[in-house]
Short mmCIF file of C-alpha atoms and ligand atoms in Angstrom, two decimals:
data_model
loop_
_atom_site.label_atom_id
_atom_site.label_comp_id
_atom_site.label_asym_id
_atom_site.label_seq_id
_atom_site.Cartn_x
_atom_site.Cartn_y
_atom_site.Cartn_z
CA MET A 1276 14.75 -30.07 16.12
CA LYS A 1277 15.45 -26.82 14.13
CA THR A 1278 12.31 -24.58 13.65
CA THR A 1279 11.05 -21.16 13.35
CA ILE A 1280 9.17 -18.82 15.60
CA SER A 1281 6.14 -18.99 13.38
CA ASP A 1282 5.88 -22.79 13.83
CA VAL A 1283 6.56 -23.04 17.57
CA SER A 1284 2.97 -23.92 18.30
CA SER A 1285 3.60 -27.41 16.95
CA TYR A 1286 6.45 -27.94 19.53
CA ILE A 1287 4.77 -27.35 22.95
CA GLY A 1288 6.72 -29.21 25.65
CA GLN A 1289 9.53 -29.86 23.21
CA GLU A 1290 13.01 -28.72 22.92
CA VAL A 1291 13.88 -26.82 19.67
CA THR A 1292 16.58 -24.69 18.11
CA ILE A 1293 15.84 -21.35 16.59
CA GLY A 1294 18.19 -19.23 14.59
CA ALA A 1295 17.43 -15.67 15.92
CA TRP A 1296 18.48 -12.14 16.84
CA ILE A 1297 18.12 -10.43 20.24
CA SER A 1298 15.90 -7.50 19.68
CA ASN A 1299 15.81 -6.38 23.33
CA LYS A 1300 16.84 -7.91 26.64
CA ARG A 1301 16.55 -7.30 30.48
CA SER A 1302 18.02 -9.29 33.18
CA SER A 1303 18.53 -9.45 37.03
CA GLY A 1304 20.93 -11.63 39.02
CA LYS A 1305 18.74 -14.65 38.64
CA ILE A 1306 16.95 -14.46 35.27
CA ALA A 1307 17.39 -13.02 31.84
CA PHE A 1308 14.42 -12.15 29.52
CA MET A 1309 15.62 -12.07 25.76
CA GLN A 1310 13.17 -10.74 23.24
CA LEU A 1311 14.03 -12.89 20.23
CA ARG A 1312 13.15 -12.42 16.51
CA ASP A 1313 13.92 -14.53 13.62
CA GLY A 1314 12.02 -12.87 10.83
CA THR A 1315 9.08 -14.95 11.07
CA GLY A 1316 8.01 -13.52 14.41
CA PHE A 1317 8.96 -12.40 18.02
CA ILE A 1318 9.18 -14.66 20.96
CA GLN A 1319 10.41 -14.16 24.64
CA GLY A 1320 13.31 -16.58 25.83
CA VAL A 1321 13.65 -16.91 29.45
CA VAL A 1322 16.92 -17.98 30.93
CA VAL A 1323 16.84 -18.99 34.55
CA LYS A 1324 20.31 -18.94 36.28
CA ALA A 1325 19.41 -22.02 38.41
CA GLU A 1326 18.49 -24.12 35.34
CA VAL A 1327 21.34 -23.51 32.96
CA ASP A 1328 25.15 -23.81 33.16
CA GLU A 1329 26.89 -20.64 34.34
CA ALA A 1330 28.39 -20.00 30.75
CA THR A 1331 24.94 -19.99 29.13
CA PHE A 1332 23.59 -17.54 31.86
CA GLN A 1333 26.60 -15.30 31.37
CA THR A 1334 26.21 -15.30 27.61
CA ALA A 1335 22.44 -14.38 27.83
CA LYS A 1336 23.29 -11.55 30.23
CA SER A 1337 26.15 -9.99 28.22
CA ALA A 1338 24.74 -10.65 24.70
CA THR A 1339 24.08 -7.31 22.94
CA GLN A 1340 21.14 -6.05 20.79
CA GLU A 1341 20.94 -7.60 17.32
CA THR A 1342 23.53 -10.31 18.09
CA SER A 1343 22.60 -13.28 16.06
CA LEU A 1344 22.55 -16.80 17.71
CA TYR A 1345 21.20 -20.16 17.66
CA VAL A 1346 19.03 -20.54 20.85
CA THR A 1347 17.70 -23.88 22.09
CA GLY A 1348 14.88 -24.23 24.61
CA VAL A 1349 11.55 -25.84 25.46
CA ILE A 1350 8.43 -24.18 24.14
CA LYS A 1351 5.65 -23.33 26.61
CA GLU A 1352 2.17 -21.70 26.08
CA ASP A 1353 2.09 -18.31 27.73
CA GLU A 1354 -1.17 -16.59 28.12
CA ARG A 1355 0.17 -13.30 29.14
CA SER A 1356 1.86 -12.69 25.86
CA PRO A 1357 -0.25 -11.71 22.74
CA PHE A 1358 1.83 -14.22 20.79
CA GLY A 1359 0.78 -17.01 23.16
CA TYR A 1360 4.17 -18.85 23.72
CA GLU A 1361 7.57 -18.49 25.23
CA MET A 1362 10.74 -20.45 25.35
CA SER A 1363 12.52 -21.74 28.40
CA VAL A 1364 16.15 -21.53 27.16
CA THR A 1365 18.43 -24.41 27.69
CA GLY A 1366 21.40 -23.39 25.55
CA ILE A 1367 22.81 -20.40 23.50
CA GLU A 1368 25.32 -20.49 20.66
CA ILE A 1369 26.41 -16.86 19.44
CA ILE A 1370 26.83 -16.74 15.65
CA HIS A 1371 27.84 -13.01 15.43
CA GLU A 1372 28.10 -10.26 18.04
CA ALA A 1373 26.61 -6.97 17.09
CA VAL A 1374 28.50 -3.96 18.52
CA ASP A 1375 26.85 -0.64 19.08
CA TYR A 1376 23.49 -1.28 17.08
CA PRO A 1377 22.44 2.24 16.35
CA ILE A 1378 18.66 1.85 16.94
CA THR A 1379 18.27 1.40 20.71
CA PRO A 1380 14.93 0.94 22.59
CA LYS A 1381 14.90 4.67 23.40
CA GLU A 1382 13.01 7.04 21.00
CA HIS A 1383 14.77 8.16 17.95
CA GLY A 1384 13.78 10.99 15.54
CA THR A 1385 12.21 10.30 12.11
CA GLU A 1386 15.19 11.50 10.08
CA PHE A 1387 17.55 9.30 12.12
CA LEU A 1388 15.21 6.29 11.58
CA MET A 1389 14.90 7.02 7.94
CA ASP A 1390 18.74 7.09 7.62
CA HIS A 1391 18.82 3.62 9.16
CA ARG A 1392 15.89 2.15 7.37
CA HIS A 1393 17.91 -0.87 6.40
CA LEU A 1394 18.01 -1.55 10.03
CA TRP A 1395 14.89 -0.04 11.18
CA LEU A 1396 13.01 -2.78 9.07
CA ARG A 1397 13.87 -5.22 11.85
CA SER A 1398 11.75 -3.51 14.48
CA LYS A 1399 8.51 -5.13 15.73
CA ARG A 1400 6.41 -2.31 14.35
CA GLN A 1401 8.13 -2.23 10.88
CA HIS A 1402 7.80 -6.13 10.70
CA ALA A 1403 4.03 -5.81 11.44
CA VAL A 1404 3.47 -3.26 8.73
CA MET A 1405 5.43 -5.29 6.03
CA LYS A 1406 3.42 -8.45 6.92
CA ILE A 1407 0.26 -6.41 6.43
CA ARG A 1408 1.63 -5.19 3.21
CA ASN A 1409 2.27 -8.79 2.18
CA GLU A 1410 -1.20 -9.85 3.18
CA ILE A 1411 -2.73 -7.14 1.16
CA ILE A 1412 -0.63 -8.24 -2.03
CA ARG A 1413 -1.56 -11.98 -1.28
CA ALA A 1414 -5.16 -11.19 -1.09
CA THR A 1415 -4.99 -9.05 -4.11
CA TYR A 1416 -3.82 -11.84 -6.26
CA GLU A 1417 -6.38 -14.24 -4.73
CA PHE A 1418 -9.24 -11.96 -5.41
CA PHE A 1419 -8.42 -11.23 -9.07
CA ASN A 1420 -7.52 -14.81 -9.72
CA LYS A 1421 -10.88 -15.88 -8.08
CA GLU A 1422 -12.63 -13.22 -10.22
CA GLY A 1423 -11.28 -14.51 -13.46
CA PHE A 1424 -8.71 -11.55 -14.24
CA VAL A 1425 -5.46 -12.13 -16.02
CA LYS A 1426 -2.40 -10.63 -14.58
CA VAL A 1427 -0.78 -8.52 -17.19
CA ASP A 1428 2.58 -6.46 -16.73
CA PRO A 1429 2.71 -3.21 -18.47
CA PRO A 1430 6.14 -1.56 -19.35
CA ILE A 1431 7.95 0.75 -16.96
CA LEU A 1432 9.72 2.62 -19.76
CA THR A 1433 7.22 4.54 -21.79
CA GLY A 1434 6.72 7.13 -24.36
CA SER A 1435 3.31 8.47 -23.05
CA ALA A 1436 1.76 9.99 -20.05
CA PRO A 1437 -1.61 9.07 -18.77
CA GLU A 1438 -1.78 11.45 -15.73
CA GLY A 1439 -0.46 14.61 -17.05
CA THR A 1440 3.02 15.78 -18.10
CA THR A 1441 4.18 17.80 -15.30
CA GLU A 1442 5.13 14.78 -12.87
CA LEU A 1443 7.15 12.56 -15.28
CA PHE A 1444 10.58 11.23 -14.63
CA HIS A 1445 12.46 11.91 -17.90
CA THR A 1446 15.21 9.62 -19.14
CA LYS A 1447 16.98 8.92 -22.39
CA TYR A 1448 16.03 5.75 -24.29
CA PHE A 1449 19.04 5.68 -26.63
CA ASP A 1450 18.33 8.65 -28.82
CA GLU A 1451 14.57 8.94 -27.83
CA ASP A 1452 13.08 10.49 -24.94
CA ALA A 1453 11.30 8.14 -22.43
CA TYR A 1454 9.59 8.42 -19.05
CA LEU A 1455 9.30 6.11 -15.96
CA SER A 1456 5.70 4.88 -15.97
CA GLN A 1457 3.23 7.06 -13.74
CA SER A 1458 0.47 4.56 -14.37
CA GLY A 1459 0.14 1.40 -16.45
CA GLN A 1460 -3.47 2.07 -17.46
CA LEU A 1461 -3.17 2.85 -21.38
CA TYR A 1462 -1.46 -0.43 -21.85
CA MET A 1463 -3.96 -2.19 -19.58
CA GLU A 1464 -6.82 -0.79 -21.75
CA ALA A 1465 -5.05 -2.61 -24.75
CA ALA A 1466 -4.65 -5.90 -22.58
CA ALA A 1467 -8.41 -5.68 -21.49
CA ILE A 1468 -9.54 -5.62 -25.09
CA ALA A 1469 -7.20 -8.63 -25.70
CA LEU A 1470 -7.94 -10.57 -22.40
CA GLY A 1471 -11.28 -9.29 -21.08
CA LYS A 1472 -10.43 -8.77 -17.46
CA VAL A 1473 -7.00 -7.92 -16.45
CA PHE A 1474 -4.90 -6.33 -13.57
CA SER A 1475 -1.39 -5.12 -13.21
CA PHE A 1476 0.72 -4.81 -10.10
CA GLY A 1477 3.88 -2.76 -10.16
CA PRO A 1478 5.92 0.28 -9.37
CA THR A 1479 4.94 3.69 -10.77
CA PHE A 1480 6.72 7.05 -10.52
CA ARG A 1481 5.69 10.56 -9.95
CA ALA A 1482 8.13 13.38 -9.83
CA GLU A 1483 5.70 15.28 -7.50
CA LYS A 1484 7.31 17.85 -5.34
CA SER A 1485 4.71 16.90 -2.69
CA LYS A 1486 5.98 16.37 0.97
CA THR A 1487 2.82 15.05 2.70
CA ARG A 1488 2.05 11.94 4.74
CA ARG A 1489 0.24 10.41 1.55
CA HIS A 1490 2.92 10.99 -1.18
CA LEU A 1491 5.75 8.78 -2.41
CA ILE A 1492 7.91 9.53 -5.51
CA GLU A 1493 7.86 5.73 -6.17
CA PHE A 1494 4.89 3.75 -5.25
CA TRP A 1495 3.15 0.42 -6.21
CA MET A 1496 -0.22 0.47 -7.84
CA ILE A 1497 -2.75 -2.36 -8.66
CA GLU A 1498 -4.69 -1.42 -11.95
CA PRO A 1499 -7.56 -3.58 -12.97
CA GLU A 1500 -9.15 -2.97 -16.48
CA MET A 1501 -12.34 -4.53 -17.74
CA ALA A 1502 -13.87 -4.62 -21.19
CA PHE A 1503 -17.67 -4.07 -21.36
CA TYR A 1504 -17.66 -2.73 -17.75
CA GLU A 1505 -19.44 0.63 -17.28
CA PHE A 1506 -19.02 3.23 -14.76
CA GLU A 1507 -21.21 1.37 -12.01
CA ASP A 1508 -19.81 -2.06 -12.81
CA ASN A 1509 -16.44 -0.63 -12.13
CA LEU A 1510 -17.49 0.62 -8.53
CA VAL A 1511 -18.89 -2.80 -7.70
CA VAL A 1512 -15.42 -4.51 -8.39
CA GLN A 1513 -13.74 -1.78 -6.19
CA GLU A 1514 -16.03 -2.17 -3.29
CA GLN A 1515 -15.70 -5.89 -3.32
CA TYR A 1516 -11.98 -5.92 -3.75
CA VAL A 1517 -11.35 -3.35 -0.99
CA SER A 1518 -13.65 -5.15 1.45
CA TYR A 1519 -11.82 -8.57 0.51
CA ILE A 1520 -8.40 -7.09 1.43
CA VAL A 1521 -9.48 -5.47 4.58
CA GLN A 1522 -11.33 -8.87 5.72
CA SER A 1523 -8.20 -10.92 4.72
CA VAL A 1524 -5.94 -8.65 6.92
CA LEU A 1525 -8.43 -8.95 9.91
CA GLU A 1526 -8.52 -12.69 9.48
CA ASN A 1527 -4.71 -13.23 8.84
CA CYS A 1528 -2.89 -10.53 10.57
CA LYS A 1529 -4.35 -10.40 14.09
CA LEU A 1530 -0.99 -10.22 15.97
CA GLU A 1531 0.31 -7.65 13.62
CA LEU A 1532 -2.85 -5.31 14.07
CA HIS A 1533 -2.32 -5.87 17.83
CA THR A 1534 1.21 -4.94 17.62
CA LEU A 1535 0.30 -1.72 15.92
CA GLY A 1536 -2.49 -0.89 18.29
CA ARG A 1537 -4.94 -0.84 15.40
CA ASP A 1538 -8.79 -0.24 16.32
CA THR A 1539 -10.11 -3.35 14.53
CA SER A 1540 -13.73 -2.44 15.13
CA VAL A 1541 -13.60 0.21 12.42
CA LEU A 1542 -12.08 -2.32 10.11
CA GLU A 1543 -14.81 -4.86 10.73
CA LYS A 1544 -17.48 -2.28 9.39
CA ILE A 1545 -15.67 -2.29 5.95
CA THR A 1546 -17.94 -4.37 3.91
CA ALA A 1547 -19.49 -3.77 0.37
CA PRO A 1548 -21.41 -1.87 -0.72
CA PHE A 1549 -19.69 1.59 0.12
CA PRO A 1550 -21.45 4.90 -0.02
CA ARG A 1551 -21.35 7.14 -3.13
CA ILE A 1552 -21.71 10.83 -3.30
CA SER A 1553 -21.43 13.05 -6.39
CA TYR A 1554 -18.87 15.86 -6.59
CA ASP A 1555 -21.69 18.40 -6.69
CA ASP A 1556 -23.17 17.10 -3.44
CA ALA A 1557 -19.70 16.90 -1.91
CA ILE A 1558 -19.39 20.53 -2.44
CA LYS A 1559 -22.70 21.19 -0.76
CA LEU A 1560 -21.63 18.96 2.07
CA LEU A 1561 -18.30 21.05 2.56
CA HIS A 1562 -20.34 24.23 2.45
CA GLU A 1563 -22.43 22.87 5.30
CA LYS A 1564 -19.44 21.98 7.19
CA GLY A 1565 -18.16 25.44 7.02
CA PHE A 1566 -15.64 25.26 4.13
CA ASN A 1567 -16.88 28.45 2.61
CA ASP A 1568 -13.92 29.06 0.24
CA ILE A 1569 -14.34 25.98 -1.93
CA GLU A 1570 -16.34 26.50 -5.19
CA TRP A 1571 -17.66 24.20 -7.99
CA GLY A 1572 -14.65 23.42 -10.21
CA ASP A 1573 -11.98 23.43 -7.44
CA ASP A 1574 -10.18 20.19 -6.59
CA PHE A 1575 -10.46 18.74 -3.20
CA GLY A 1576 -7.37 19.07 -0.79
CA ALA A 1577 -6.50 16.70 2.06
CA PRO A 1578 -8.64 18.62 4.58
CA HIS A 1579 -11.76 18.51 2.26
CA GLU A 1580 -11.27 14.76 1.67
CA THR A 1581 -11.12 14.18 5.40
CA ALA A 1582 -14.20 16.26 6.02
CA ILE A 1583 -16.20 14.41 3.46
CA ALA A 1584 -15.00 11.01 4.70
CA GLU A 1585 -16.02 11.84 8.29
CA SER A 1586 -19.68 11.73 7.37
CA PHE A 1587 -19.26 8.04 6.51
CA ASP A 1588 -17.93 5.01 8.48
CA LYS A 1589 -16.86 3.26 5.26
CA PRO A 1590 -14.68 4.40 2.41
CA VAL A 1591 -16.71 6.65 0.16
CA PHE A 1592 -16.68 7.10 -3.58
CA ILE A 1593 -16.78 10.75 -4.75
CA THR A 1594 -18.18 10.44 -8.32
CA HIS A 1595 -18.57 12.79 -11.40
CA TYR A 1596 -15.90 15.28 -10.94
CA PRO A 1597 -15.73 18.28 -13.29
CA THR A 1598 -13.99 17.23 -16.61
CA SER A 1599 -11.50 20.11 -16.13
CA LEU A 1600 -10.04 18.42 -13.02
CA LYS A 1601 -9.49 15.01 -14.65
CA PRO A 1602 -7.26 13.51 -17.38
CA PHE A 1603 -8.09 13.35 -21.05
CA TYR A 1604 -9.12 9.70 -21.07
CA MET A 1605 -12.41 9.78 -19.11
CA GLN A 1606 -15.82 9.30 -20.61
CA PRO A 1607 -18.28 12.13 -20.22
CA ALA A 1608 -21.48 11.69 -18.27
CA PRO A 1609 -24.33 10.82 -20.70
CA ASP A 1610 -26.64 13.77 -19.50
CA ARG A 1611 -24.04 16.50 -19.04
CA ASP A 1612 -20.49 17.05 -20.52
CA ASP A 1613 -19.11 19.14 -17.69
CA VAL A 1614 -18.57 16.12 -15.37
CA VAL A 1615 -17.05 12.62 -16.22
CA LEU A 1616 -17.89 9.20 -15.33
CA CYS A 1617 -15.09 8.73 -12.58
CA ALA A 1618 -14.75 8.03 -8.91
CA ASP A 1619 -12.11 8.54 -6.35
CA LEU A 1620 -12.44 6.10 -3.36
CA ILE A 1621 -11.67 8.09 -0.13
CA ALA A 1622 -10.58 5.99 2.89
CA PRO A 1623 -11.87 6.78 6.41
CA GLU A 1624 -9.82 8.29 9.26
CA GLY A 1625 -8.19 10.87 7.14
CA TYR A 1626 -6.19 8.58 4.94
CA GLY A 1627 -7.42 10.25 1.65
CA GLU A 1628 -7.79 8.80 -1.66
CA ILE A 1629 -6.82 5.30 -2.27
CA ILE A 1630 -8.31 4.55 -5.55
CA GLY A 1631 -8.69 6.67 -8.69
CA GLY A 1632 -10.85 5.09 -11.49
CA SER A 1633 -13.08 5.89 -14.34
CA GLN A 1634 -15.04 4.63 -17.42
CA ARG A 1635 -12.70 5.28 -20.45
CA ALA A 1636 -13.82 7.32 -23.51
CA HIS A 1637 -14.23 4.91 -26.28
CA ASP A 1638 -15.27 7.06 -29.19
CA TYR A 1639 -12.32 7.62 -31.63
CA GLU A 1640 -13.21 11.23 -32.60
CA PHE A 1641 -13.99 12.32 -29.11
CA LEU A 1642 -10.72 10.89 -27.72
CA LYS A 1643 -8.65 12.45 -30.39
CA GLN A 1644 -10.23 15.77 -29.73
CA ARG A 1645 -9.50 15.34 -25.95
CA LEU A 1646 -5.82 14.67 -26.66
CA GLU A 1647 -5.58 17.70 -28.82
CA GLU A 1648 -7.06 19.87 -26.10
CA HIS A 1649 -4.48 18.58 -23.71
CA GLU A 1650 -1.76 19.31 -26.28
CA LEU A 1651 -0.55 15.73 -26.31
CA ASP A 1652 1.54 14.37 -29.16
CA LEU A 1653 -0.83 12.36 -31.27
CA GLU A 1654 2.01 10.34 -32.74
CA ALA A 1655 2.84 8.92 -29.25
CA TYR A 1656 -1.02 8.06 -28.73
CA LYS A 1657 -1.53 6.55 -32.10
CA TRP A 1658 -1.68 3.08 -30.78
CA TYR A 1659 -4.00 4.21 -27.94
CA LEU A 1660 -6.41 5.59 -30.53
CA ASP A 1661 -6.08 2.35 -32.55
CA LEU A 1662 -8.02 0.68 -29.55
CA ARG A 1663 -11.00 3.05 -30.63
CA LYS A 1664 -10.65 2.24 -34.26
CA TYR A 1665 -10.95 -1.68 -34.18
CA GLY A 1666 -13.89 -2.87 -32.32
CA SER A 1667 -14.25 -0.23 -29.69
CA VAL A 1668 -16.30 -1.10 -26.50
CA PRO A 1669 -17.21 0.54 -23.27
CA HIS A 1670 -14.58 -0.29 -20.74
CA SER A 1671 -13.44 0.82 -17.20
CA GLY A 1672 -10.78 0.33 -14.72
CA PHE A 1673 -9.06 1.79 -11.74
CA GLY A 1674 -5.81 2.11 -9.72
CA LEU A 1675 -5.31 1.35 -6.02
CA GLY A 1676 -2.28 2.78 -4.33
CA LEU A 1677 -0.83 0.19 -2.31
CA GLU A 1678 1.02 2.19 0.29
CA ARG A 1679 -1.99 4.56 1.11
CA THR A 1680 -3.99 1.30 1.43
CA VAL A 1681 -1.38 -0.31 3.80
CA ALA A 1682 -1.19 2.99 5.79
CA TRP A 1683 -5.03 3.06 6.25
CA ILE A 1684 -5.48 -0.60 7.18
CA SER A 1685 -2.48 -0.67 9.55
CA GLY A 1686 -3.38 2.70 11.10
CA VAL A 1687 0.15 4.03 10.41
CA GLU A 1688 0.15 7.85 9.91
CA HIS A 1689 2.77 8.24 6.96
CA VAL A 1690 3.21 6.35 3.98
CA ARG A 1691 6.92 6.27 4.39
CA GLU A 1692 6.49 3.38 6.82
CA THR A 1693 4.41 1.26 4.37
CA ILE A 1694 7.12 0.55 1.83
CA PRO A 1695 10.48 -1.16 2.53
CA PHE A 1696 12.64 1.61 1.13
CA PRO A 1697 10.65 4.78 0.53
CA ARG A 1698 11.65 7.23 -2.12
CA LEU A 1699 10.64 10.64 -0.97
CA LEU A 1700 11.25 14.15 -1.92
CA ASN A 1701 14.91 14.55 -0.90
CA ARG A 1702 15.44 11.00 0.02
CA LEU A 1703 17.16 8.33 -2.12
CA TYR A 1704 19.17 6.87 0.75
CA PRO A 1705 19.36 3.95 1.75
O1 4AD B 2910 -5.46 8.85 -9.09
P1 4AD B 2910 -4.28 8.33 -9.96
O2 4AD B 2910 -3.33 9.20 -10.42
O3 4AD B 2910 -4.93 7.32 -11.01
C1 4AD B 2910 -4.26 6.81 -11.98
O4 4AD B 2910 -2.92 6.74 -12.20
C2 4AD B 2910 -5.03 6.08 -12.92
N1 4AD B 2910 -4.45 5.94 -14.31
C3 4AD B 2910 -5.31 4.72 -12.38
C4 4AD B 2910 -6.20 3.77 -13.32
O5 4AD B 2910 -7.30 4.16 -13.44
N2 4AD B 2910 -5.76 2.77 -13.73
O6 4AD B 2910 -3.51 7.20 -8.88
C5 4AD B 2910 -4.14 6.08 -8.42
C6 4AD B 2910 -3.98 5.91 -6.93
C7 4AD B 2910 -4.39 6.99 -5.95
O7 4AD B 2910 -5.79 6.95 -5.68
C8 4AD B 2910 -3.47 6.88 -4.77
O8 4AD B 2910 -3.93 5.69 -4.00
C9 4AD B 2910 -2.13 6.37 -5.45
O9 4AD B 2910 -2.54 5.81 -6.81
N3 4AD B 2910 -1.17 7.50 -5.75
C10 4AD B 2910 -0.13 7.66 -4.79
N4 4AD B 2910 0.34 6.95 -3.78
C11 4AD B 2910 1.43 7.48 -3.22
N5 4AD B 2910 2.20 8.41 -3.49
C12 4AD B 2910 1.70 9.29 -4.64
N6 4AD B 2910 2.42 10.16 -5.17
C13 4AD B 2910 0.65 8.78 -5.35
N7 4AD B 2910 -0.04 9.14 -6.40
C14 4AD B 2910 -1.10 8.36 -6.54
MG1 MG B 2911 -6.23 10.45 -8.37
#
């Protein structure tokens, strides 16, 4: 019977065959332990000299790391392994022998591993992170479908810039200038007016010369947008969504979280509602914590965000930032025009901002004036202004950065391990 590692629990006491690779191995004169992986999981194969023919034992002893093979054996429960099962090997058929696999069980430097990302992905740790990423994506679709959102795909090639013009990837679009999308938001606003509640999930690009553990040049964003939702309604969607994905990972990725050594007790506390703190109060809090240099009107850096987050054991919304720090499209607060109806959601444990969101300005004249203040080309935004011309309504939305969220939930230090092939400053290979 041919099966996969993920399905072995259905075959306890039975002999099965699995197509696999050897991820690691150790042996003595009498026994060989093969760590096998098949993509669906990892299992230990035990080859006992006295129980197999001589050729099989010799094959097990000499097989090299990442050699592919069909391995046949009997599935047994094994309480010592976190996976819970192992295989008593009865036969081995080598498919392809791997010679001098570069990533050995010893420690390698980050640059070396990044140069071999196409192979590094096979490791147990990277496998766990990719499975958690996949679970977050699965739970995202489940959550928004359950809540009645429609998935809408905004374009990647665009003529407008929602998040400021300094970080755009420029390209030619035949005779016109075009940019790779830095956010689908403006298009999602049009979609929300057409379809009510919508979300997008796609790649976004920032030509940011940042080299930090939180920055990628190409990253994936989930961008919901809702007609008739005001500032506070928007926060409720965000805290419910983030709680939902954390609880889904806790439920469905127990083994992966164990592989990564993630402290799950901190994740168990992540349930809605989340605390909120205004920008004004966040500045006061920072002063109390000894950050004397920061003044009202300054943007928060990573150390500030981390210090604010430390006061809470859940993600925290920092709300009502100064208008001058945020993009042109945000709705001003009703009682004062120096702050906007926005919130950044800051993850605990130093992972920083995972969501940026706001209520959108819906008054035509006001928005036009904001575009002019930001020296943006009105022609390129004519269609966006149209949304405020024909049945304009209050509406809100947000963008969640997938990789920062995967990093936080997985407990992985750097976003480069949270996307299959990271695009970083100075890295386009592999
Ligand atoms: O805060 P940002 O720039 O917001 C927007 O783009 C809005 N237009 C979204 C919206 O309202 N529809 O980006 C949103 C999130 C950030 O909170 C962060 O998680 C992630 O995207 N992000 C990055 N992730 C990795 N690398 C980068 N360079 C990132 N820039 C933003
Ligand atoms: Mg932001």
